[in-house]
XYZ file of C-alpha atoms in Angstrom:
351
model
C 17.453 1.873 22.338
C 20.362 -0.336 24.023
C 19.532 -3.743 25.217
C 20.198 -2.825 28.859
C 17.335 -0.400 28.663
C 15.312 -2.210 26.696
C 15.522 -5.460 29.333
C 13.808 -2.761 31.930
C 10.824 -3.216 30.143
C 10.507 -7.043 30.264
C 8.701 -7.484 33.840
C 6.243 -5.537 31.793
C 5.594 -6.909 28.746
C 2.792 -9.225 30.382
C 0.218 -5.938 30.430
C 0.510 -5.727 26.648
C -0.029 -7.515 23.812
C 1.608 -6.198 21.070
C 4.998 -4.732 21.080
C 6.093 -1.968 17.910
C 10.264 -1.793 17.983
C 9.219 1.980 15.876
C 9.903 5.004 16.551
C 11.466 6.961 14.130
C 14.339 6.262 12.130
C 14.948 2.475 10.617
C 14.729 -0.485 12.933
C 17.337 -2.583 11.098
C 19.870 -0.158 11.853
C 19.596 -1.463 15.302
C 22.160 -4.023 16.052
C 20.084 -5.714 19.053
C 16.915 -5.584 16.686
C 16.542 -9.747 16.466
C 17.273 -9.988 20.248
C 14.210 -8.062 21.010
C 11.817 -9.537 18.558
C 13.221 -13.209 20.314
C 13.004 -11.371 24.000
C 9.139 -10.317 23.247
C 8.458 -13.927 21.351
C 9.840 -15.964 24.336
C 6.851 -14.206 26.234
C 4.154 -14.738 24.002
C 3.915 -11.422 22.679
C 2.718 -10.126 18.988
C 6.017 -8.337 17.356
C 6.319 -5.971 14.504
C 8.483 -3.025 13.098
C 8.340 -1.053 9.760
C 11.123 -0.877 7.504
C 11.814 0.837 4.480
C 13.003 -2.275 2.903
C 16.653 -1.779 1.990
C 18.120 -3.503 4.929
C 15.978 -6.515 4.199
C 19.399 -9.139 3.334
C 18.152 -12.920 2.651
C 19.695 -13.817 6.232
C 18.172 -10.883 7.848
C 14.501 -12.443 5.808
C 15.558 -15.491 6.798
C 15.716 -14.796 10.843
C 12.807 -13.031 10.675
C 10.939 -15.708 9.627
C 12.852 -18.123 12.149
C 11.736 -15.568 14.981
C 8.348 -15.367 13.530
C 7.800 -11.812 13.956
C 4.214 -11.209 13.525
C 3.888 -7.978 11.382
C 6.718 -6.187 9.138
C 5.770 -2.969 7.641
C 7.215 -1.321 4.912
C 7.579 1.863 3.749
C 5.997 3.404 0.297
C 5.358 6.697 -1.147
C 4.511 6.004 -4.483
C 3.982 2.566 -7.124
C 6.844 3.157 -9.358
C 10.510 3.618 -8.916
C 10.394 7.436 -10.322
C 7.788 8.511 -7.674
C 8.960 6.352 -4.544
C 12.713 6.860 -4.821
C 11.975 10.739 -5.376
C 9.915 11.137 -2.069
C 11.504 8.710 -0.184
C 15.270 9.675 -0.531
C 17.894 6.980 0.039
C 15.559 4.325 -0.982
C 15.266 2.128 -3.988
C 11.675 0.788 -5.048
C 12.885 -2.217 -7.548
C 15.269 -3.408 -4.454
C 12.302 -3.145 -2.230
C 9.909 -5.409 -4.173
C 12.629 -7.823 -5.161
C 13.092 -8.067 -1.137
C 9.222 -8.887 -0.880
C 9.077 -10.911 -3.462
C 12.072 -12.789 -1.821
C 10.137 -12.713 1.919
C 6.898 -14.159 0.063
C 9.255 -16.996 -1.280
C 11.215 -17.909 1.860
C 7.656 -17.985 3.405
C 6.288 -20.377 1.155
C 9.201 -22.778 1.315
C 8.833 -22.568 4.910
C 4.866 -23.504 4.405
C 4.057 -20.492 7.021
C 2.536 -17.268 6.980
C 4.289 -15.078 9.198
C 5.462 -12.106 9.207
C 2.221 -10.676 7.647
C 3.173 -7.522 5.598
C 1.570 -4.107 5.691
C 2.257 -1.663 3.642
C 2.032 1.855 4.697
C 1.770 4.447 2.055
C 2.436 7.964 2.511
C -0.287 9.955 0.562
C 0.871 13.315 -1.091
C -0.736 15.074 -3.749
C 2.170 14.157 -6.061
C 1.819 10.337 -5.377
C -2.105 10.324 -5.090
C -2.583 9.065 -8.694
C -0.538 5.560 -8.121
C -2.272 4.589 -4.779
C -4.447 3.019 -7.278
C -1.912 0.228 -8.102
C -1.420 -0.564 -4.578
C -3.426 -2.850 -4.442
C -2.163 -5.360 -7.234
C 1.407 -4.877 -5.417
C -0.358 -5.680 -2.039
C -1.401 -9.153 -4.207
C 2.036 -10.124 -5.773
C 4.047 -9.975 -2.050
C 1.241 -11.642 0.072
C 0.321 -8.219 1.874
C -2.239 -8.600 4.236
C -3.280 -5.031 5.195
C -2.523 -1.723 3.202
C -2.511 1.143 5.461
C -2.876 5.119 3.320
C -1.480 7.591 5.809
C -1.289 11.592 5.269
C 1.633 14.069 6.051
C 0.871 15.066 9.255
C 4.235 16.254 11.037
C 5.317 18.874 8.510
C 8.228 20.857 9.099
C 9.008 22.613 5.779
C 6.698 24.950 4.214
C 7.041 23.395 1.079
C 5.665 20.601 2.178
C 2.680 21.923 3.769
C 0.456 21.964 0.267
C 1.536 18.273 -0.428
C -0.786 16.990 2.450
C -3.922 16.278 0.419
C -5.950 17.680 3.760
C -5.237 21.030 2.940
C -7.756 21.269 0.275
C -9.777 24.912 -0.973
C -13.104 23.803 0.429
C -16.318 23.849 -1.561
C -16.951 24.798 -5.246
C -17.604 29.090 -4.949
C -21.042 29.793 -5.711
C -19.837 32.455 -9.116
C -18.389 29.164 -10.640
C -21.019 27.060 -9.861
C -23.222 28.851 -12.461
C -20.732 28.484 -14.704
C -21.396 24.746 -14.777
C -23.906 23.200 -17.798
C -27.638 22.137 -17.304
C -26.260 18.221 -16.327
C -24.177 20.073 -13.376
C -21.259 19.369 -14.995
C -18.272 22.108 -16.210
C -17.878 22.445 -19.431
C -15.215 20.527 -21.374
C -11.733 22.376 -20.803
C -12.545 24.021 -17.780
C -11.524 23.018 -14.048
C -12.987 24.750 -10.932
C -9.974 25.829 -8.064
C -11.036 23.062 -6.364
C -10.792 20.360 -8.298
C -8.682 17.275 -8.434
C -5.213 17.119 -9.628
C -4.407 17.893 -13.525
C -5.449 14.470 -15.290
C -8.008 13.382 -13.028
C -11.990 13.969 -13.348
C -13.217 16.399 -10.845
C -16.364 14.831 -9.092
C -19.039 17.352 -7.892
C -21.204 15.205 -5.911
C -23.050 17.571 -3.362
C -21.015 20.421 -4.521
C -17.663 19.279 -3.139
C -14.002 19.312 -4.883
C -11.187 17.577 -4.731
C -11.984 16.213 -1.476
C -14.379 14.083 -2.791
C -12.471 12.913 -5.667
C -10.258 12.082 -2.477
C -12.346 10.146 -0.603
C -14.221 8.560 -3.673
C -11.268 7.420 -5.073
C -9.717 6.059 -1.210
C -13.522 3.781 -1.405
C -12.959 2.430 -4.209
C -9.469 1.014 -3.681
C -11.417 -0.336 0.195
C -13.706 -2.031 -1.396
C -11.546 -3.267 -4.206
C -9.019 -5.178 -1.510
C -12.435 -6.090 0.753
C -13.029 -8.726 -2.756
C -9.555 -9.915 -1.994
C -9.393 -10.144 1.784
C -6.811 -7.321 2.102
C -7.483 -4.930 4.849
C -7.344 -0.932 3.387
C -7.172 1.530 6.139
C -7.779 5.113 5.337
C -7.109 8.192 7.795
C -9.062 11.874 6.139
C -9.093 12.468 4.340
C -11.005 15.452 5.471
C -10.042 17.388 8.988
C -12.473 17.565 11.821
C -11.874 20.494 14.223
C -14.396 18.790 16.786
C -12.244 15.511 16.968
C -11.069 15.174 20.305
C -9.359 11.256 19.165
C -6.288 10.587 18.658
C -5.034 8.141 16.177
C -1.950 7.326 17.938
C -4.337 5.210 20.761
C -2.736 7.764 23.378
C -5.184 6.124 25.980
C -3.938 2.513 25.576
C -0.516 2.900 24.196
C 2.606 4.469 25.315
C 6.382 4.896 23.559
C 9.225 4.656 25.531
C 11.917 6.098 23.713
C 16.003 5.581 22.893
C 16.611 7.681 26.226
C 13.824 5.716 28.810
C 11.485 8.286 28.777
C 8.270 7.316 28.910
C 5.974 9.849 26.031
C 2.204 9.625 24.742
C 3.441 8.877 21.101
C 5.946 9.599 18.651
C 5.030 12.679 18.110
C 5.518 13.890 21.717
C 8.852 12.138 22.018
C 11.664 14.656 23.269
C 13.940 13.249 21.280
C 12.238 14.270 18.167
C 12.327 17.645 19.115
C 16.031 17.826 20.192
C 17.373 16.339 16.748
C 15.378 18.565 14.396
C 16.791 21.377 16.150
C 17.094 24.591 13.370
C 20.669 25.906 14.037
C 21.409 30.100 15.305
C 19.362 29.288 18.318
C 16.316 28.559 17.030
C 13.804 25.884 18.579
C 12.525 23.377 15.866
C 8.826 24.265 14.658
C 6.416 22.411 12.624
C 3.209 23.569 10.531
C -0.045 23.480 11.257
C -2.914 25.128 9.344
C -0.352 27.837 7.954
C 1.312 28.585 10.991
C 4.529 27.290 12.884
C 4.834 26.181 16.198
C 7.474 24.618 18.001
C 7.546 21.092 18.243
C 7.462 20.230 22.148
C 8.053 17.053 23.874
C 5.975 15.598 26.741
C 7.440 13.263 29.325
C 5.678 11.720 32.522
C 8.926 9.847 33.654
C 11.703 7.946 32.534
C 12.399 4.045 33.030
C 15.730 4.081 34.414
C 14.253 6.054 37.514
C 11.202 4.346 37.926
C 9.035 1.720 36.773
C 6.749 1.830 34.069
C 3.803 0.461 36.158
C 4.227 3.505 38.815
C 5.183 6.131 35.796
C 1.510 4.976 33.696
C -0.306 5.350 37.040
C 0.784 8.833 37.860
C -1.787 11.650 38.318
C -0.658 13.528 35.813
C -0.655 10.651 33.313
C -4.349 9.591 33.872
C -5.426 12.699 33.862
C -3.668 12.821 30.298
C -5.738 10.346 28.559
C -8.710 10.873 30.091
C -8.677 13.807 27.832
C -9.202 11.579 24.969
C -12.211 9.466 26.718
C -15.137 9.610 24.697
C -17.416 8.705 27.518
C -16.129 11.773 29.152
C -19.032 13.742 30.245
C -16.985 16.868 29.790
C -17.835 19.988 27.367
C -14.975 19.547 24.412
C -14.434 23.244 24.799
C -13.674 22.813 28.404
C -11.075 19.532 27.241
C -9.266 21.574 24.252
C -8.598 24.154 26.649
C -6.697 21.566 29.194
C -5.483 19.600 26.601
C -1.388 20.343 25.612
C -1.034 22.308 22.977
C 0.907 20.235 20.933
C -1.614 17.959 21.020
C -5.033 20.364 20.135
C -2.691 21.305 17.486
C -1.251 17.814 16.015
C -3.535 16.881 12.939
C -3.640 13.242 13.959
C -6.446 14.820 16.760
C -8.051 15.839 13.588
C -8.640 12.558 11.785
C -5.637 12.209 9.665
């Protein structure tokens, strides 16, 4: 976003309290980054961003800290350098941590606390097994909150049985009498549904691997709860019924590089315009096997009108009223007005 634009939104930043410079793509690449974490400051406002890390200089640490941005996020998808730097292309996991470790110095020689650091992991089946040493990381660069996120915007195939949501189901009833008197399998032998190759399969109530998921997602919460670190969890189970979203469509908003004013990042035009697939071809994503295309939904644009008069529109409040949960409206009766890209986004579903 360029400066000009983003000074439209300055009248408004008094109905808000905390101001994300996210979308997608990396907010240090932004050359006007620092004068909009000062611009939102000046007003009293809560600031964050989340970085992968790499653009984290001493002097960019260092201004940070001088602007006291509240929250920096960074980037993981995995505990060690082979995992991390395999997922997360481009990236370097040692460089990372020695940046972190170098933010959790500058902060103490500065005697303050902020920015607070989350760290937001990207759970895969591949990288499931070192979430577990999150935690102890979270410890050694002061994190504060530890946030495990799923895949949930997939747009290659391959990709689609790395999201750790798209598990078998229940244990089939044939193999279930092939289990010993203590309901446990006998030693060697692993049911389609169990956890990932190394791990013990737990059968609690006859379920899989997604209770070894969520099991093992409690433990690590409660672990951090003993040292004051926040561990927020989304699945890791789907529920068809949901009709929340986890992008806080009904209090939020993102107004994106162009003005346009969108329901979240997800939605954002923009997103659909640069993953375009080439030969004509509108860009699609995955959801529960199938592809759709991704569509964008815009209820005005900034540099036409002002956000005030675009968030009170009709059309908008009539948007996220879909997502009231006071509504007294039959869900059936709310899927079938809701957008499609939205009864068919996973974050609806809980993850």
């Amino acid at each position: 976003m360029s400066i000009d634009l983003f000074h439209r939104l300055i009248p408004f930043l008094s109905y808000t309290d905390l101001v994300y410079l996210q979308g997608w793509g990396e907010p240090l690449l932004n050359k006007h980054i620092f004068e909009m974490v000062r611009f939102c400051k000046e007003r009293g406002k809560r600031v964050g961003f989340t970085t992968n890390g790499m653009l984290l200089t001493e002097d960019r640490i260092r201004m940070l800290v001088d602007l006291e941005l509240d929250i920096l996020g960074v980037s993981l998808a995995g505990t060690t350098a082979g995992t991390h730097n395999r997922i997360r292309k481009g990236t370097d996991y040692d460089k990372l941590v020695f940046n972190l470790d170098l933010l959790s110095k500058i902060k103490a020689e500065r005697k303050v606390k902020a920015p607070e650091v989350h760290l937001a992991y990207l759970m895969l089946r591949s990288n499931f097994h070192e979430l577990k040493e999150i935690l102890p990381l979270a410890i050694r660069v002061g994190a504060k909150e530890i946030v495990a996120g799923n895949l949930t915007l997939i747009v290659d195939p391959k990709l689609s049985a790395q999201a750790i949501f798209n598990y078998s189901g229940s244990i089939e009833p044939q193999k279930r009498a092939n289990k010993s008197k203590n309901g446990k399998l006998p030693y060697g032998r692993r049911s389609p549904t169990a956890c990932p190759p190394g791990r013990r399969a737990l059968w609690a109530g006859g379920c899989g691997e997604l209770q070894y998921y969520r099991s093992r997602l409690e433990e690590i919460r409660k672990r951090a709860c003993r040292e004051n670190i926040i561990f927020d969890y989304h699945g890791p189970g789907i529920d068809d019924a949901s009709l929340y979203c986890r992008e806080n469509v009904r209090r939020a908003c993102v107004i994106n590089v162009n003005g346009e004013v969108v329901p979240c990042v997800f939605t954002n035009p923009v997103l659909c315009e640069n993953r375009g697939l080439g030969n004509g071809r509108s860009s699609c994503y995955m959801f529960k096997g199938q592809f759709f295309p991704l569509t964008g939904i815009s209820f005005g644009n900034i540099q036409n009108e002002t956000l005030t008069r675009i968030w009170n529109k009709k059309e908008y409040a009539g948007f996220r009223d879909l997502f009231d949960p006071e509504t007294a409206t039959r869900p059936e009766q709310i899927l079938s007005e809701m957008p499609k890209c939205c009864v068919k986004c996973y974050k609806r579903l809980g993850v």
